Amino acid sequence: QLQLQESGSGLVKPSQTLSLTCAVSGGSISSGGYSWSWIRQPPGKGLEWIGYIYHSGSTYYNPSLKSRVTISVDRSKNQFSLKLSSVTAADTAVYYCARGGDGLDYWGQGTLVTVSS
Amino acid sequence: QTVVTQEPSLTVSPGGTVTLTCASSTGAVTSGYYPNWFQQKPGQAPRALIYSTSNKHSWTPARFSGSLLGGKAALTLSGVQPEDEAEYYCLLYYGGARVFGGGTKLTVL
């Protein structure tokens, strides 16, 4: 059974960079045919797609976030990461990682990131 | 900016049938948008229900079905159970981009 687990700093200061990691277990992140996504959900609001990376390393980002987002893969650790720069309070959200296989089929439990000084 | 629209809220009686829809600001939703549907209960991560319009995951209850209806993607729940009360989100593919709908809060009453 594939499992994903987010980790990272739960509190980030305004203007700094948010960094999260998604550890994948029960399967290899290098397996072909899958993408690895980040999605976020501000408190009390809906889901917002952030972007994804293919096993090949190619990426696709939400145009509204593209200038601030970087998604990367560390195959040696079987994990992928999200960096979001120049954060503001509007970036406060629960951040989820998910696998793109048959749709977004497997999700992590999510981690809350608060942007505050 | 592409907008995906869902009903904000719907109410259904236990044992009843309800259809949730998902519309695109770009026009009719087709299979090429690979509609996905997710269920989210309070405090939990979203759970995938349907992919590519009508395909179910191995864990998707049989009472959930996906289709295209009148230019929209649709999720139909037949024989609704109390545990189906949740927020439901659709997701559409626009080439490489993905856009979520705003969600439908389904109340079972």
XYZ file of C-alpha atoms in Angstrom:
226
model
C 0.000 0.000 0.000
C 1.470 3.307 -1.097
C 1.809 5.893 1.658
C 2.815 9.545 1.516
C 3.872 11.644 4.491
C 4.470 15.379 4.499
C 7.003 17.007 6.798
C 8.564 20.402 7.239
C 8.367 23.642 9.124
C 4.927 24.430 10.499
C 5.686 28.119 11.009
C 7.302 30.379 8.423
C 7.939 34.108 8.657
C 6.580 36.460 5.981
C 8.926 36.919 3.004
C 10.778 33.703 3.811
C 10.703 30.376 1.953
C 8.341 27.556 2.835
C 9.958 24.115 2.511
C 8.140 20.796 2.696
C 9.062 17.207 1.930
C 6.844 14.266 1.007
C 8.266 10.852 1.859
C 6.922 8.002 -0.257
C 6.766 4.456 1.107
C 5.369 1.250 -0.323
C 6.508 2.146 -3.815
C 9.315 3.783 -5.765
C 9.126 7.418 -6.744
C 11.213 6.479 -9.782
C 8.496 4.220 -11.194
C 7.476 5.373 -14.618
C 4.053 6.711 -15.430
C 3.444 8.699 -12.290
C 3.557 12.340 -11.315
C 4.002 13.713 -7.812
C 1.846 16.649 -6.796
C 1.405 19.313 -4.189
C -2.018 20.712 -3.289
C -2.953 23.159 -0.555
C -6.087 24.163 1.348
C -6.349 27.440 3.285
C -8.294 27.113 6.532
C -12.009 26.788 5.803
C -11.513 27.028 2.060
C -11.228 24.775 -0.977
C -8.379 22.899 -2.612
C -5.772 24.604 -4.782
C -3.433 22.698 -7.075
C 0.170 23.911 -6.731
C 2.057 21.773 -9.214
C 3.634 18.427 -9.970
C 6.805 16.733 -11.101
C 7.156 13.648 -13.259
C 9.604 10.854 -12.504
C 11.634 12.268 -15.393
C 12.023 15.538 -13.519
C 9.819 17.675 -15.745
C 7.517 19.998 -13.840
C 4.237 21.863 -14.244
C 3.150 24.657 -11.924
C -0.030 26.608 -11.235
C 0.434 29.797 -13.271
C -0.635 31.922 -10.311
C 2.217 30.506 -8.201
C 4.771 29.684 -10.866
C 7.173 32.515 -10.088
C 7.506 31.345 -6.458
C 7.301 27.545 -6.662
C 9.918 24.840 -7.092
C 9.167 21.112 -6.923
C 12.029 18.632 -6.959
C 12.637 14.920 -6.513
C 15.275 13.123 -4.430
C 15.274 9.582 -5.779
C 17.918 8.387 -3.309
C 15.545 9.203 -0.433
C 12.346 8.291 -2.303
C 10.853 11.698 -1.621
C 9.878 14.909 -3.341
C 9.877 18.465 -2.105
C 8.130 21.819 -2.364
C 9.667 25.234 -1.978
C 7.494 28.353 -2.021
C 9.340 31.640 -1.770
C 8.324 35.095 -0.560
C 5.429 33.773 1.481
C 2.656 35.924 2.923
C -0.249 35.222 5.252
C -2.239 34.144 2.179
C 0.025 31.096 1.922
C -1.174 29.790 5.289
C -2.776 26.434 4.506
C -2.743 22.701 4.949
C -0.343 21.369 2.334
C -0.941 17.934 0.834
C 1.229 15.767 -1.353
C -0.349 13.247 -3.706
C 0.523 10.784 -6.429
C -0.766 11.298 -9.932
C -1.549 7.821 -11.166
C -5.171 6.977 -11.778
C -6.017 10.610 -11.134
C -4.681 11.882 -7.832
C -5.094 8.509 -6.211
C -2.947 8.512 -3.076
C -2.705 11.473 -0.681
C -0.699 12.324 2.382
C -2.484 13.342 5.569
C -1.480 16.983 5.117
C 0.569 19.388 7.174
C -0.455 22.840 8.371
C 1.895 25.668 7.524
C 1.278 29.017 9.160
C 2.878 32.193 7.879
C 3.315 34.606 10.733
C 5.964 36.789 12.293
C -8.218 32.523 -15.445
C -10.064 29.220 -15.656
C -12.836 28.680 -13.132
C -14.416 25.335 -12.251
C -17.850 25.679 -10.694
C -19.717 23.318 -8.389
C -22.943 23.698 -6.440
C -21.999 25.251 -3.069
C -24.322 22.991 -1.162
C -26.864 20.199 -1.622
C -29.118 18.304 0.752
C -30.317 14.734 0.313
C -32.334 12.313 2.413
C -30.847 8.986 3.491
C -31.468 6.380 0.824
C -32.027 9.036 -1.806
C -30.138 9.926 -4.952
C -28.237 13.140 -5.620
C -26.148 14.425 -8.514
C -23.317 16.890 -8.086
C -22.009 18.735 -11.127
C -18.760 20.343 -12.232
C -18.690 23.025 -14.922
C -15.816 24.719 -16.724
C -15.648 28.395 -17.587
C -14.047 27.385 -20.896
C -17.110 25.541 -22.126
C -18.462 22.005 -22.108
C -16.602 19.451 -20.027
C -15.583 16.422 -22.076
C -13.685 13.246 -21.306
C -10.549 15.080 -22.383
C -10.694 17.033 -19.132
C -10.294 13.713 -17.250
C -12.730 14.681 -14.464
C -11.747 13.486 -11.008
C -13.939 13.502 -7.902
C -12.814 13.579 -4.268
C -14.569 13.289 -0.930
C -13.292 15.212 2.090
C -14.593 14.896 5.625
C -13.713 17.417 8.346
C -10.148 17.118 9.553
C -9.257 14.535 6.929
C -7.328 14.526 3.687
C -9.326 14.273 0.469
C -10.059 10.752 -0.707
C -10.141 9.931 -4.402
C -13.457 8.526 -5.644
C -13.547 8.785 -9.450
C -10.945 9.382 -12.175
C -11.185 9.911 -15.915
C -14.905 10.732 -15.802
C -16.296 7.431 -14.582
C -13.572 5.092 -13.376
C -13.746 3.988 -9.764
C -10.856 3.232 -7.463
C -10.790 -0.130 -5.741
C -11.991 1.524 -2.533
C -14.854 3.518 -4.079
C -18.267 2.343 -2.894
C -20.536 1.080 -5.671
C -23.150 3.754 -4.909
C -20.837 6.430 -6.345
C -20.752 6.895 -10.115
C -19.286 9.476 -12.471
C -20.522 10.673 -15.856
C -20.842 13.590 -18.239
C -24.184 15.336 -18.093
C -25.323 18.351 -20.086
C -21.799 19.633 -20.728
C -20.671 19.093 -17.159
C -18.949 16.362 -15.212
C -21.299 14.714 -12.744
C -21.027 12.617 -9.605
C -24.128 10.643 -8.670
C -24.692 9.061 -5.276
C -27.444 6.429 -5.249
C -28.784 5.111 -1.982
C -27.080 7.825 0.059
C -25.758 6.821 3.460
C -25.311 9.114 6.496
C -21.547 8.696 6.191
C -21.656 10.297 2.743
C -22.103 13.702 4.367
C -18.934 15.495 3.318
C -17.405 18.076 0.993
C -16.964 16.898 -2.580
C -14.432 18.375 -5.002
C -14.011 17.896 -8.710
C -10.728 18.331 -10.543
C -10.345 19.031 -14.251
C -7.253 18.714 -16.423
C -6.444 21.583 -18.787
C -3.525 20.114 -20.659
C -0.751 20.095 -18.102
C -2.624 22.290 -15.647
C -5.106 21.135 -13.048
C -7.979 23.139 -11.577
C -10.157 22.191 -8.624
C -13.764 23.181 -8.296
C -14.828 25.157 -5.259
C -16.449 22.146 -3.647
C -19.994 21.023 -2.807
C -21.035 20.542 0.788
C -23.381 17.568 0.839
C -25.729 17.326 3.799
C -27.576 14.075 4.496
C -30.740 14.945 6.340
